[in-house]
Amino acid sequence: MAAGGAVEPGPAAAASPPAPAGPSTAGPLFRPLSAEDEEQQPTEIESLCMNCYRHGTTRLLLTKIPFFREIIVSSFSCEHCGWSNTEIQSAGRIQDQGVCYTLTVRGQEDMNREVVKTDSATTRIPELDFEIPAFSQKGALTTVEGLISRAITGLEQDQPSRKANEEAIAEQIDEFIVKLKELKQVASPFTLIIDDPSGNSFVENPHAPRKDDALVVTHYNRTLQQAEMLGLQADGPEEKPEEEDLRNEVLQFNTNCPECNAPAQTNMKLVQIPHFKEVIIMATNCENCGHRTNEVKSGGAVEPLGTRITLCITDPSDMTRDLLKSETCSVEIPELEFELGMAVLGGKFTTLEGLLKDIRELVTKNPFTLGDSCNPGQSDKLQEFSEKLDQIIQGKVKTHFIMNDPAGNSYLQNLYAPEDDPAMKVEQYKRSFDQNEELGLNDMKTEGYEAHQAPQR
C-alpha cells in the first residue's frame, strides 16, 4: 500500500550533514634527518642581523640524529650583508652523566663522520696539543673535517691584525694552521677527543648498531666544578655530623654527695689504656663536706673469656705499674692468705701501690675492728697484716699478687710491652656457670630472641 506511509525523498546533501573527519595523522615533531622526507621543512623566522642591524632570516629545523637524540638546528643568513651563522642546540635535557668520545682518525671515511658538538663540549687533539675550551664556540652539527675547518677559520680570523701588532705570535699561529690543514689530509692517524659534561655531544658510529673499533665512548659522573659550569645545583658531599671526640673532653653532670647528700658535680672522661681498651673514669668532689670519690668503669662489653693476672712482686719498681680493677675483679695475696672479693673497693684505675694502700686502709679502719668491741687477738692480727703489707709496698718482701676477673675487664701494666713480661702471667679461662650467674649472663639471650617474643594482648 503506497499511500500507507511513503515519503518523498528530499535532497540527500541537505538532509544529512557531512561525516566528521577522522583524527589527524600528523607525524612526530622530531623526524630523522633525510633528504627523501618532503614534509620535513625548516621553520623560517624573520630576525635582526647583528652585523648590519637589518632584517635577516633564521631557519629552525627540528630533527633527530640516528642512535642519538633530538636536536634543534638553527641557521641565520642576511641577504643584505651576506653574514651567516649556524648552530645547534640539544632539544633534550642535560643528561645524568657526562660523555667523552675518543676517535682514532685513520682515513678520509673517518673525516666524514657526523659530529654534534654542544657549547659545553671541550675538543682536544693530543698530537698537536690543541684544545678548544668549553663555551668558546657555539654548538654545531658538522663532520670531523668541518670541526677542523671551523677551528682553522677561527684562527685565521684575526691574523691580519696580529701580523700588524704581534708578528712573532702571528707566525706561530700560521705554522699551527699548516699543521691543522695537514690533519685534513690524514697523512698519519690522529686522535680527536670530545668531552661534554652535559652528555649531549655525539660522534657518529657508521657501523651502528655494531661496535666501532675506532671509537671509544666513556660515560662519567660530573665533578662539582662541571655541574656549576652547566648551571646545575650540584649536590655537594653529604656533610656527616661531627662526632664528639670524648677522649679529649671532660664531661660533667650533676649528682648528690654520697656523704652529706648536698648537690655536687661528677666529672667523667674516656681514657684509652695502651695495649688494653677504653675505660671511663668518674670522679666526684663535694664542695660542701670535702668528700672525694673516684670510680672506673669499663668502656667495653663483657669479654668471651675471663682473665687471671698473676704478678710476682720482686722489686719496688713493681709498685709503679698502672692497674685497672673493675667491679667484677677479685684480688688475692696468697702469702698473706688475703682475698678481696668482687665489688669491694669498686672499680679503680690507679697503681699497684695505690691499690695496696686502699686495701690497708679498708682493713685497718674497719669500724668492727676498732674501739672497745674489738677482740685483742684480732687487733694484733690486723696490726701484723698491716706491717706485712707495708713491707710488700716497700719492696722488702717477695710475694704474688693475683687479679681474677671473670668479665675480663681488668688490667695490669706490662713494663715490657709489647713483649712478654717475665714477672707477670696472664691466663684466660672459660667462666663457670656460677660466674656467669653472678654476671647475669645465664639469663641473657643475644641471638634469636625475636622469635620468642610472642605478642601478649
Tab-separated table of C-alpha atoms in Angstrom:
chain	number	residue	atom	x	y	z
A	1	MET	CA	0.000	0.000	0.000
A	2	ALA	CA	1.743	3.007	-1.353
A	3	ALA	CA	-0.370	5.521	0.477
A	4	GLY	CA	0.264	3.955	3.918
A	5	GLY	CA	3.375	5.958	4.845
A	6	ALA	CA	5.502	6.601	1.855
A	7	VAL	CA	7.511	9.813	1.993
A	8	GLU	CA	9.031	11.534	-0.955
A	9	PRO	CA	12.751	11.596	-0.790
A	10	GLY	CA	14.404	15.003	-0.467
A	11	PRO	CA	17.896	16.119	-1.466
A	12	ALA	CA	20.496	13.933	0.268
A	13	ALA	CA	23.056	16.726	0.834
A	14	ALA	CA	20.561	18.918	2.590
A	15	ALA	CA	19.123	16.145	4.713
A	16	SER	CA	22.281	14.932	6.453
A	17	PRO	CA	25.432	16.788	7.405
A	18	PRO	CA	28.825	15.555	6.169
A	19	ALA	CA	30.547	12.882	8.245
A	20	PRO	CA	33.188	14.238	10.618
A	21	ALA	CA	36.799	13.934	9.532
A	22	GLY	CA	38.965	11.282	11.148
A	23	PRO	CA	41.763	12.060	13.621
A	24	SER	CA	44.784	14.000	12.346
A	25	THR	CA	47.646	11.836	11.171
A	26	ALA	CA	50.393	14.438	11.715
A	27	GLY	CA	53.858	12.919	12.061
A	28	PRO	CA	56.230	13.272	15.032
A	29	LEU	CA	57.655	16.663	15.856
A	30	PHE	CA	61.270	15.459	15.536
A	31	ARG	CA	61.855	13.498	12.334
A	32	PRO	CA	65.036	11.670	11.329
A	33	LEU	CA	67.180	13.791	9.044
A	34	SER	CA	66.527	12.561	5.495
A	35	ALA	CA	66.554	14.132	2.030
A	36	GLU	CA	63.617	11.939	0.987
A	37	ASP	CA	61.279	13.363	3.639
A	38	GLU	CA	59.436	16.143	1.777
A	39	GLU	CA	57.287	17.052	4.783
A	40	GLN	CA	60.326	17.925	6.872
A	41	GLN	CA	60.766	21.618	6.187
A	42	PRO	CA	62.562	24.232	8.298
A	43	THR	CA	60.618	26.991	10.019
A	44	GLU	CA	61.616	30.486	8.859
A	45	ILE	CA	61.611	33.397	11.276
A	46	GLU	CA	62.463	36.998	10.470
A	47	SER	CA	65.137	38.238	12.874
A	48	LEU	CA	67.659	41.021	13.302
A	49	CYS	CA	71.132	40.726	11.783
A	50	MET	CA	73.724	41.567	14.453
A	51	ASN	CA	76.241	42.554	11.716
A	52	CYS	CA	74.347	45.221	9.763
A	53	TYR	CA	71.290	45.578	12.050
A	54	ARG	CA	68.871	44.908	9.187
A	55	HIS	CA	66.379	42.102	8.915
A	56	GLY	CA	67.591	38.611	8.074
A	57	THR	CA	66.118	35.121	8.187
A	58	THR	CA	66.558	32.412	10.815
A	59	ARG	CA	65.655	28.861	9.831
A	60	LEU	CA	64.914	26.270	12.541
A	61	LEU	CA	64.883	22.543	11.868
A	62	LEU	CA	63.784	20.034	14.466
A	63	THR	CA	65.420	16.734	13.645
A	64	LYS	CA	66.643	13.503	15.181
A	65	ILE	CA	70.137	12.011	14.908
A	66	PRO	CA	70.022	8.217	14.406
A	67	PHE	CA	71.200	6.306	17.514
A	68	PHE	CA	71.397	9.602	19.403
A	69	ARG	CA	68.623	12.075	20.314
A	70	GLU	CA	66.652	15.113	19.155
A	71	ILE	CA	68.390	18.392	18.296
A	72	ILE	CA	67.417	21.836	17.004
A	73	VAL	CA	69.451	23.123	14.054
A	74	SER	CA	69.311	26.893	13.558
A	75	SER	CA	70.753	28.812	10.605
A	76	PHE	CA	70.790	32.560	10.127
A	77	SER	CA	71.516	34.389	6.865
A	78	CYS	CA	71.327	38.047	5.925
A	79	GLU	CA	70.655	38.915	2.280
A	80	HIS	CA	71.840	42.492	2.832
A	81	CYS	CA	75.383	41.956	4.139
A	82	GLY	CA	75.821	38.236	3.471
A	83	TRP	CA	76.584	37.351	7.099
A	84	SER	CA	75.551	33.849	8.136
A	85	ASN	CA	75.729	31.695	11.238
A	86	THR	CA	74.798	28.101	12.042
A	87	GLU	CA	74.479	26.430	15.410
A	88	ILE	CA	72.708	23.526	17.087
A	89	GLN	CA	71.052	23.069	20.464
A	90	SER	CA	70.027	19.926	22.232
A	91	ALA	CA	66.265	19.548	22.386
A	92	GLY	CA	66.505	17.328	25.459
A	93	ARG	CA	67.585	17.867	28.993
A	94	ILE	CA	71.092	17.740	30.373
A	95	GLN	CA	71.938	14.082	30.782
A	96	ASP	CA	72.590	12.397	34.117
A	97	GLN	CA	76.215	11.751	33.167
A	98	GLY	CA	78.849	13.416	31.053
A	99	VAL	CA	80.249	11.725	27.941
A	100	CYS	CA	83.685	11.579	26.361
A	101	TYR	CA	84.213	10.421	22.756
A	102	THR	CA	87.712	9.323	21.752
A	103	LEU	CA	88.009	8.809	17.972
A	104	THR	CA	91.110	7.497	16.225
A	105	VAL	CA	91.056	9.065	12.741
A	106	ARG	CA	92.811	6.771	10.253
A	107	GLY	CA	91.316	7.741	6.867
A	108	GLN	CA	89.021	10.031	4.890
A	109	GLU	CA	85.977	7.968	5.858
A	110	ASP	CA	86.588	8.963	9.484
A	111	MET	CA	86.759	12.632	8.465
A	112	ASN	CA	83.190	12.351	7.118
A	113	ARG	CA	81.676	11.166	10.406
A	114	GLU	CA	78.833	13.354	11.674
A	115	VAL	CA	79.626	15.228	14.863
A	116	VAL	CA	77.279	17.015	17.263
A	117	LYS	CA	79.305	19.405	19.400
A	118	THR	CA	77.417	21.386	22.032
A	119	ASP	CA	78.507	24.652	23.640
A	120	SER	CA	79.719	22.871	26.783
A	121	ALA	CA	81.950	20.378	24.937
A	122	THR	CA	85.745	20.567	25.011
A	123	THR	CA	87.573	19.408	21.868
A	124	ARG	CA	91.156	18.166	22.018
A	125	ILE	CA	93.735	16.807	19.556
A	126	PRO	CA	96.563	15.453	21.774
A	127	GLU	CA	99.042	15.030	18.912
A	128	LEU	CA	99.077	18.817	18.348
A	129	ASP	CA	98.457	19.755	21.983
A	130	PHE	CA	95.381	21.572	20.647
A	131	GLU	CA	92.238	22.316	22.648
A	132	ILE	CA	89.005	24.185	22.036
A	133	PRO	CA	87.683	25.107	25.520
A	134	ALA	CA	84.051	24.732	26.501
A	135	PHE	CA	81.726	27.686	25.728
A	136	SER	CA	84.289	29.233	23.352
A	137	GLN	CA	82.223	28.193	20.300
A	138	LYS	CA	78.555	27.740	19.578
A	139	GLY	CA	77.174	24.261	19.193
A	140	ALA	CA	77.466	22.795	15.710
A	141	LEU	CA	76.205	19.878	13.623
A	142	THR	CA	79.129	19.119	11.345
A	143	THR	CA	81.712	16.474	10.495
A	144	VAL	CA	85.191	15.783	11.814
A	145	GLU	CA	86.600	17.638	8.811
A	146	GLY	CA	84.172	20.504	9.378
A	147	LEU	CA	85.238	20.694	13.027
A	148	ILE	CA	88.877	21.144	11.990
A	149	SER	CA	87.938	23.609	9.244
A	150	ARG	CA	85.964	25.634	11.761
A	151	ALA	CA	88.999	25.774	14.045
A	152	ILE	CA	91.189	26.906	11.139
A	153	THR	CA	88.695	29.646	10.270
A	154	GLY	CA	88.641	30.842	13.865
A	155	LEU	CA	92.452	31.052	13.985
A	156	GLU	CA	92.712	32.839	10.619
A	157	GLN	CA	90.056	35.390	11.549
A	158	ASP	CA	92.318	37.834	13.440
A	159	GLN	CA	95.592	37.048	11.678
A	160	PRO	CA	95.802	40.380	9.768
A	161	SER	CA	95.673	42.394	12.985
A	162	ARG	CA	98.130	40.013	14.706
A	163	LYS	CA	100.631	40.373	11.863
A	164	ALA	CA	100.483	44.136	12.285
A	165	ASN	CA	100.824	44.143	16.091
A	166	GLU	CA	102.411	40.840	17.142
A	167	GLU	CA	104.249	39.399	14.185
A	168	ALA	CA	106.008	36.616	16.143
A	169	ILE	CA	102.742	35.254	17.520
A	170	ALA	CA	101.134	35.502	14.078
A	171	GLU	CA	103.934	33.402	12.568
A	172	GLN	CA	103.483	30.725	15.214
A	173	ILE	CA	99.733	30.622	14.529
A	174	ASP	CA	100.415	30.333	10.779
A	175	GLU	CA	102.654	27.335	11.457
A	176	PHE	CA	99.946	25.766	13.597
A	177	ILE	CA	97.300	26.367	10.914
A	178	VAL	CA	99.511	24.468	8.453
A	179	LYS	CA	99.575	21.520	10.855
A	180	LEU	CA	95.771	21.588	11.141
A	181	LYS	CA	95.412	21.599	7.362
A	182	GLU	CA	97.758	18.610	7.164
A	183	LEU	CA	95.433	16.762	9.536
A	184	LYS	CA	92.646	17.081	6.977
A	185	GLN	CA	94.775	15.054	4.544
A	186	VAL	CA	95.095	12.246	7.190
A	187	ALA	CA	98.738	11.651	6.339
A	188	SER	CA	99.046	9.891	9.705
A	189	PRO	CA	96.458	8.769	12.268
A	190	PHE	CA	95.491	11.238	14.986
A	191	THR	CA	93.118	11.290	17.958
A	192	LEU	CA	90.064	13.505	18.353
A	193	ILE	CA	88.571	13.817	21.852
A	194	ILE	CA	85.207	15.469	22.545
A	195	ASP	CA	84.470	15.761	26.270
A	196	ASP	CA	80.990	17.043	27.118
A	197	PRO	CA	79.839	17.244	30.778
A	198	SER	CA	76.230	17.763	29.620
A	199	GLY	CA	76.248	14.408	27.808
A	200	ASN	CA	74.614	15.888	24.686
A	201	SER	CA	77.511	15.709	22.205
A	202	PHE	CA	77.769	12.900	19.688
A	203	VAL	CA	80.169	11.279	17.217
A	204	GLU	CA	78.672	9.057	14.536
A	205	ASN	CA	79.278	5.328	14.514
A	206	PRO	CA	78.973	4.324	10.820
A	207	HIS	CA	78.855	0.656	11.815
A	208	ALA	CA	75.927	1.031	14.228
A	209	PRO	CA	74.468	-0.961	15.842
A	210	ARG	CA	77.752	-2.913	15.683
A	211	LYS	CA	80.771	-1.873	17.703
A	212	ASP	CA	83.146	0.708	16.269
A	213	ASP	CA	86.780	-0.215	16.970
A	214	ALA	CA	87.976	3.330	16.242
A	215	LEU	CA	85.558	4.996	18.661
A	216	VAL	CA	85.596	4.764	22.460
A	217	VAL	CA	82.611	6.201	24.349
A	218	THR	CA	83.027	6.820	28.083
A	219	HIS	CA	80.292	7.995	30.450
A	220	TYR	CA	81.301	9.575	33.743
A	221	ASN	CA	79.892	11.416	36.731
A	222	ARG	CA	80.284	15.172	36.622
A	223	THR	CA	82.502	16.970	39.103
A	224	LEU	CA	81.184	19.829	41.227
A	225	GLN	CA	83.016	22.342	39.022
A	226	GLN	CA	81.454	20.889	35.841
A	227	ALA	CA	77.971	20.948	37.397
A	228	GLU	CA	78.419	24.595	38.373
A	229	MET	CA	79.673	25.383	34.860
A	230	LEU	CA	76.429	23.948	33.439
A	231	GLY	CA	74.355	25.994	35.872
A	232	LEU	CA	73.198	22.979	37.807
A	233	GLN	CA	72.739	22.953	41.538
A	234	ALA	CA	75.440	20.496	42.364
A	235	ASP	CA	74.695	18.055	45.117
A	236	GLY	CA	77.606	18.578	47.446
A	237	PRO	CA	79.012	15.773	49.511
A	238	GLU	CA	76.789	14.866	52.392
A	239	GLU	CA	78.008	16.580	55.478
A	240	LYS	CA	78.457	13.976	58.115
A	241	PRO	CA	77.576	15.164	61.573
A	242	GLU	CA	80.687	15.866	63.527
A	243	GLU	CA	81.241	13.176	66.096
A	244	GLU	CA	82.187	14.449	69.506
A	245	ASP	CA	85.662	13.382	70.499
A	246	LEU	CA	85.054	12.321	74.079
A	247	ARG	CA	88.700	11.364	74.546
A	248	ASN	CA	89.753	14.998	74.736
A	249	GLU	CA	86.795	16.290	76.706
A	250	VAL	CA	85.801	16.071	80.360
A	251	LEU	CA	82.036	15.725	80.758
A	252	GLN	CA	80.205	16.950	83.843
A	253	PHE	CA	76.811	16.057	85.252
A	254	ASN	CA	75.015	16.955	88.477
A	255	THR	CA	74.628	14.448	91.313
A	256	ASN	CA	74.386	14.328	95.100
A	257	CYS	CA	77.242	13.723	97.512
A	258	PRO	CA	77.053	10.175	98.978
A	259	GLU	CA	78.112	11.526	102.391
A	260	CYS	CA	76.092	14.730	103.007
A	261	ASN	CA	73.612	14.483	100.105
A	262	ALA	CA	74.473	18.032	99.021
A	263	PRO	CA	74.473	18.882	95.305
A	264	ALA	CA	77.814	18.032	93.693
A	265	GLN	CA	79.330	17.554	90.285
A	266	THR	CA	80.785	14.358	88.835
A	267	ASN	CA	83.495	14.618	86.199
A	268	MET	CA	83.671	11.847	83.603
A	269	LYS	CA	86.365	11.187	80.989
A	270	LEU	CA	87.030	8.469	78.451
A	271	VAL	CA	90.629	7.196	78.603
A	272	GLN	CA	92.426	4.802	76.272
A	273	ILE	CA	94.726	2.430	78.180
A	274	PRO	CA	97.684	1.342	75.989
A	275	HIS	CA	97.613	-2.319	74.951
A	276	PHE	CA	94.187	-2.714	76.575
A	277	LYS	CA	90.918	-0.880	75.954
A	278	GLU	CA	88.950	2.250	76.739
A	279	VAL	CA	87.743	2.916	80.275
A	280	ILE	CA	85.513	5.563	81.827
A	281	ILE	CA	86.896	7.421	84.848
A	282	MET	CA	84.382	9.205	87.093
A	283	ALA	CA	85.365	11.470	89.981
A	284	THR	CA	83.065	13.292	92.431
A	285	ASN	CA	84.175	16.237	94.581
A	286	CYS	CA	81.801	17.679	97.151
A	287	GLU	CA	82.465	21.346	97.959
A	288	ASN	CA	80.160	21.177	100.981
A	289	CYS	CA	81.825	18.432	103.034
A	290	GLY	CA	85.034	17.879	101.068
A	291	HIS	CA	84.252	14.238	100.279
A	292	ARG	CA	86.033	12.868	97.245
A	293	THR	CA	85.493	9.647	95.398
A	294	ASN	CA	86.530	8.152	92.084
A	295	GLU	CA	85.382	5.137	90.153
A	296	VAL	CA	86.408	3.388	86.970
A	297	LYS	CA	84.090	1.502	84.633
A	298	SER	CA	84.980	-0.493	81.575
A	299	GLY	CA	84.076	1.116	78.285
A	300	GLY	CA	83.624	-2.242	76.555
A	301	ALA	CA	81.491	-5.348	76.781
A	302	VAL	CA	81.991	-8.487	78.848
A	303	GLU	CA	84.807	-10.471	77.247
A	304	PRO	CA	84.143	-14.016	75.992
A	305	LEU	CA	86.730	-15.374	78.460
A	306	GLY	CA	87.722	-14.476	81.991
A	307	THR	CA	91.214	-13.184	82.826
A	308	ARG	CA	93.588	-14.139	85.637
A	309	ILE	CA	96.718	-11.986	86.070
A	310	THR	CA	99.494	-13.198	88.380
A	311	LEU	CA	102.360	-10.846	89.218
A	312	CYS	CA	105.469	-11.863	91.168
A	313	ILE	CA	106.464	-8.750	93.124
A	314	THR	CA	110.284	-8.747	93.344
A	315	ASP	CA	111.254	-5.078	93.128
A	316	PRO	CA	109.959	-1.725	94.458
A	317	SER	CA	109.558	-0.591	90.838
A	318	ASP	CA	106.630	-3.012	90.530
A	319	MET	CA	104.639	-0.659	92.725
A	320	THR	CA	104.553	1.905	89.906
A	321	ARG	CA	102.673	-0.380	87.481
A	322	ASP	CA	99.365	1.054	86.273
A	323	LEU	CA	96.399	-1.045	87.320
A	324	LEU	CA	92.743	-1.200	86.365
A	325	LYS	CA	90.495	-3.107	88.717
A	326	SER	CA	86.947	-3.484	87.539
A	327	GLU	CA	83.957	-4.039	89.823
A	328	THR	CA	83.921	-7.736	88.927
A	329	CYS	CA	87.594	-8.326	89.800
A	330	SER	CA	88.774	-10.116	92.957
A	331	VAL	CA	92.292	-9.739	94.397
A	332	GLU	CA	94.401	-12.373	96.139
A	333	ILE	CA	97.713	-12.247	98.028
A	334	PRO	CA	98.499	-15.924	98.804
A	335	GLU	CA	101.429	-15.197	101.147
A	336	LEU	CA	99.124	-13.148	103.413
A	337	GLU	CA	96.184	-15.538	102.953
A	338	PHE	CA	94.218	-12.477	101.873
A	339	GLU	CA	91.383	-12.262	99.345
A	340	LEU	CA	89.401	-9.196	98.306
A	341	GLY	CA	86.042	-10.149	96.828
A	342	MET	CA	84.206	-8.768	93.824
A	343	ALA	CA	82.703	-5.254	94.056
A	344	VAL	CA	84.811	-4.392	97.129
A	345	LEU	CA	86.518	-1.018	96.608
A	346	GLY	CA	84.575	-0.716	93.340
A	347	GLY	CA	86.315	-0.004	90.075
A	348	LYS	CA	89.691	1.695	90.320
A	349	PHE	CA	92.340	2.978	87.945
A	350	THR	CA	95.474	3.516	89.988
A	351	THR	CA	98.901	1.965	90.584
A	352	LEU	CA	99.703	-1.263	92.372
A	353	GLU	CA	100.955	0.755	95.344
A	354	GLY	CA	97.743	2.782	95.382
A	355	LEU	CA	95.576	-0.336	95.434
A	356	LEU	CA	97.582	-1.947	98.243
A	357	LYS	CA	97.261	1.240	100.323
A	358	ASP	CA	93.499	1.241	99.724
A	359	ILE	CA	93.381	-2.384	100.898
A	360	ARG	CA	95.351	-1.494	104.028
A	361	GLU	CA	93.043	1.423	104.798
A	362	LEU	CA	89.981	-0.729	104.202
A	363	VAL	CA	91.170	-3.408	106.631
A	364	THR	CA	92.685	-1.291	109.376
A	365	LYS	CA	89.875	1.287	109.534
A	366	ASN	CA	87.049	-1.208	109.650
A	367	PRO	CA	84.665	0.059	112.405
A	368	PHE	CA	84.030	-3.510	113.586
A	369	THR	CA	87.708	-3.933	114.415
A	370	LEU	CA	88.113	-0.679	116.329
A	371	GLY	CA	87.018	0.575	119.752
A	372	ASP	CA	86.012	-1.348	122.871
A	373	SER	CA	84.230	-4.085	120.902
A	374	CYS	CA	87.473	-5.143	119.245
A	375	ASN	CA	88.933	-8.510	120.229
A	376	PRO	CA	92.577	-8.033	121.417
A	377	GLY	CA	93.769	-11.031	119.398
A	378	GLN	CA	92.033	-9.756	116.280
A	379	SER	CA	93.627	-6.338	116.693
A	380	ASP	CA	97.091	-7.887	116.841
A	381	LYS	CA	96.406	-9.849	113.629
A	382	LEU	CA	95.299	-6.704	111.835
A	383	GLN	CA	98.425	-4.901	113.041
A	384	GLU	CA	100.613	-7.762	111.784
A	385	PHE	CA	98.762	-7.759	108.438
A	386	SER	CA	99.305	-4.030	108.091
A	387	GLU	CA	103.043	-4.342	108.783
A	388	LYS	CA	103.458	-7.124	106.201
A	389	LEU	CA	101.539	-5.079	103.671
A	390	ASP	CA	103.862	-2.127	104.314
A	391	GLN	CA	106.879	-4.388	103.722
A	392	ILE	CA	105.369	-5.504	100.389
A	393	ILE	CA	104.785	-1.868	99.396
A	394	GLN	CA	108.404	-1.022	100.263
A	395	GLY	CA	109.633	-3.987	98.187
A	396	LYS	CA	111.214	-5.810	101.154
A	397	VAL	CA	109.109	-8.960	100.752
A	398	LYS	CA	108.637	-11.005	97.604
A	399	THR	CA	105.048	-12.039	97.093
A	400	HIS	CA	102.423	-12.862	94.477
A	401	PHE	CA	99.606	-10.534	93.510
A	402	ILE	CA	96.672	-12.149	91.693
A	403	MET	CA	93.801	-10.387	89.905
A	404	ASN	CA	90.921	-12.638	88.850
A	405	ASP	CA	88.244	-11.006	86.659
A	406	PRO	CA	85.547	-13.280	85.158
A	407	ALA	CA	84.434	-10.379	82.912
A	408	GLY	CA	87.970	-9.945	81.505
A	409	ASN	CA	87.911	-6.163	82.014
A	410	SER	CA	90.850	-5.740	84.423
A	411	TYR	CA	94.381	-4.782	83.512
A	412	LEU	CA	97.887	-4.696	84.980
A	413	GLN	CA	100.633	-2.832	83.156
A	414	ASN	CA	103.225	-4.863	81.264
A	415	LEU	CA	106.521	-2.999	81.597
A	416	TYR	CA	107.966	-4.926	78.642
A	417	ALA	CA	105.025	-4.393	76.251
A	418	PRO	CA	104.578	-5.462	73.547
A	419	GLU	CA	106.942	-8.280	74.633
A	420	ASP	CA	106.022	-10.721	77.406
A	421	ASP	CA	106.708	-9.691	80.978
A	422	PRO	CA	108.789	-12.395	82.748
A	423	ALA	CA	107.344	-11.432	86.139
A	424	MET	CA	103.708	-11.467	85.021
A	425	LYS	CA	101.484	-14.278	83.797
A	426	VAL	CA	98.181	-13.609	82.028
A	427	GLU	CA	95.732	-16.505	81.692
A	428	GLN	CA	92.360	-16.625	80.015
A	429	TYR	CA	89.794	-19.191	81.065
A	430	LYS	CA	86.253	-20.227	80.410
A	431	ARG	CA	83.822	-18.992	83.024
A	432	SER	CA	81.917	-21.433	85.198
A	433	PHE	CA	78.141	-21.489	85.456
A	434	ASP	CA	78.265	-19.746	88.839
A	435	GLN	CA	80.489	-16.974	87.474
A	436	ASN	CA	78.110	-16.419	84.569
A	437	GLU	CA	75.250	-16.353	87.066
A	438	GLU	CA	76.976	-13.624	89.087
A	439	LEU	CA	77.486	-11.592	85.906
A	440	GLY	CA	73.874	-12.119	84.856
A	441	LEU	CA	74.836	-13.856	81.624
A	442	ASN	CA	72.913	-17.114	82.032
A	443	ASP	CA	69.524	-15.437	81.512
A	444	MET	CA	70.803	-13.120	78.794
A	445	LYS	CA	69.892	-14.072	75.214
A	446	THR	CA	71.554	-12.074	72.425
A	447	GLU	CA	70.621	-14.211	69.387
A	448	GLY	CA	67.278	-15.455	68.107
A	449	TYR	CA	65.301	-13.669	70.809
A	450	GLU	CA	62.933	-12.118	68.255
A	451	ALA	CA	61.263	-15.479	67.518
A	452	HIS	CA	60.322	-15.945	71.178
A	453	GLN	CA	58.798	-12.509	71.623
A	454	ALA	CA	55.175	-13.548	71.050
A	455	PRO	CA	52.766	-10.602	71.389
A	456	GLN	CA	50.700	-10.805	74.510
A	457	ARG	CA	47.419	-8.911	74.439
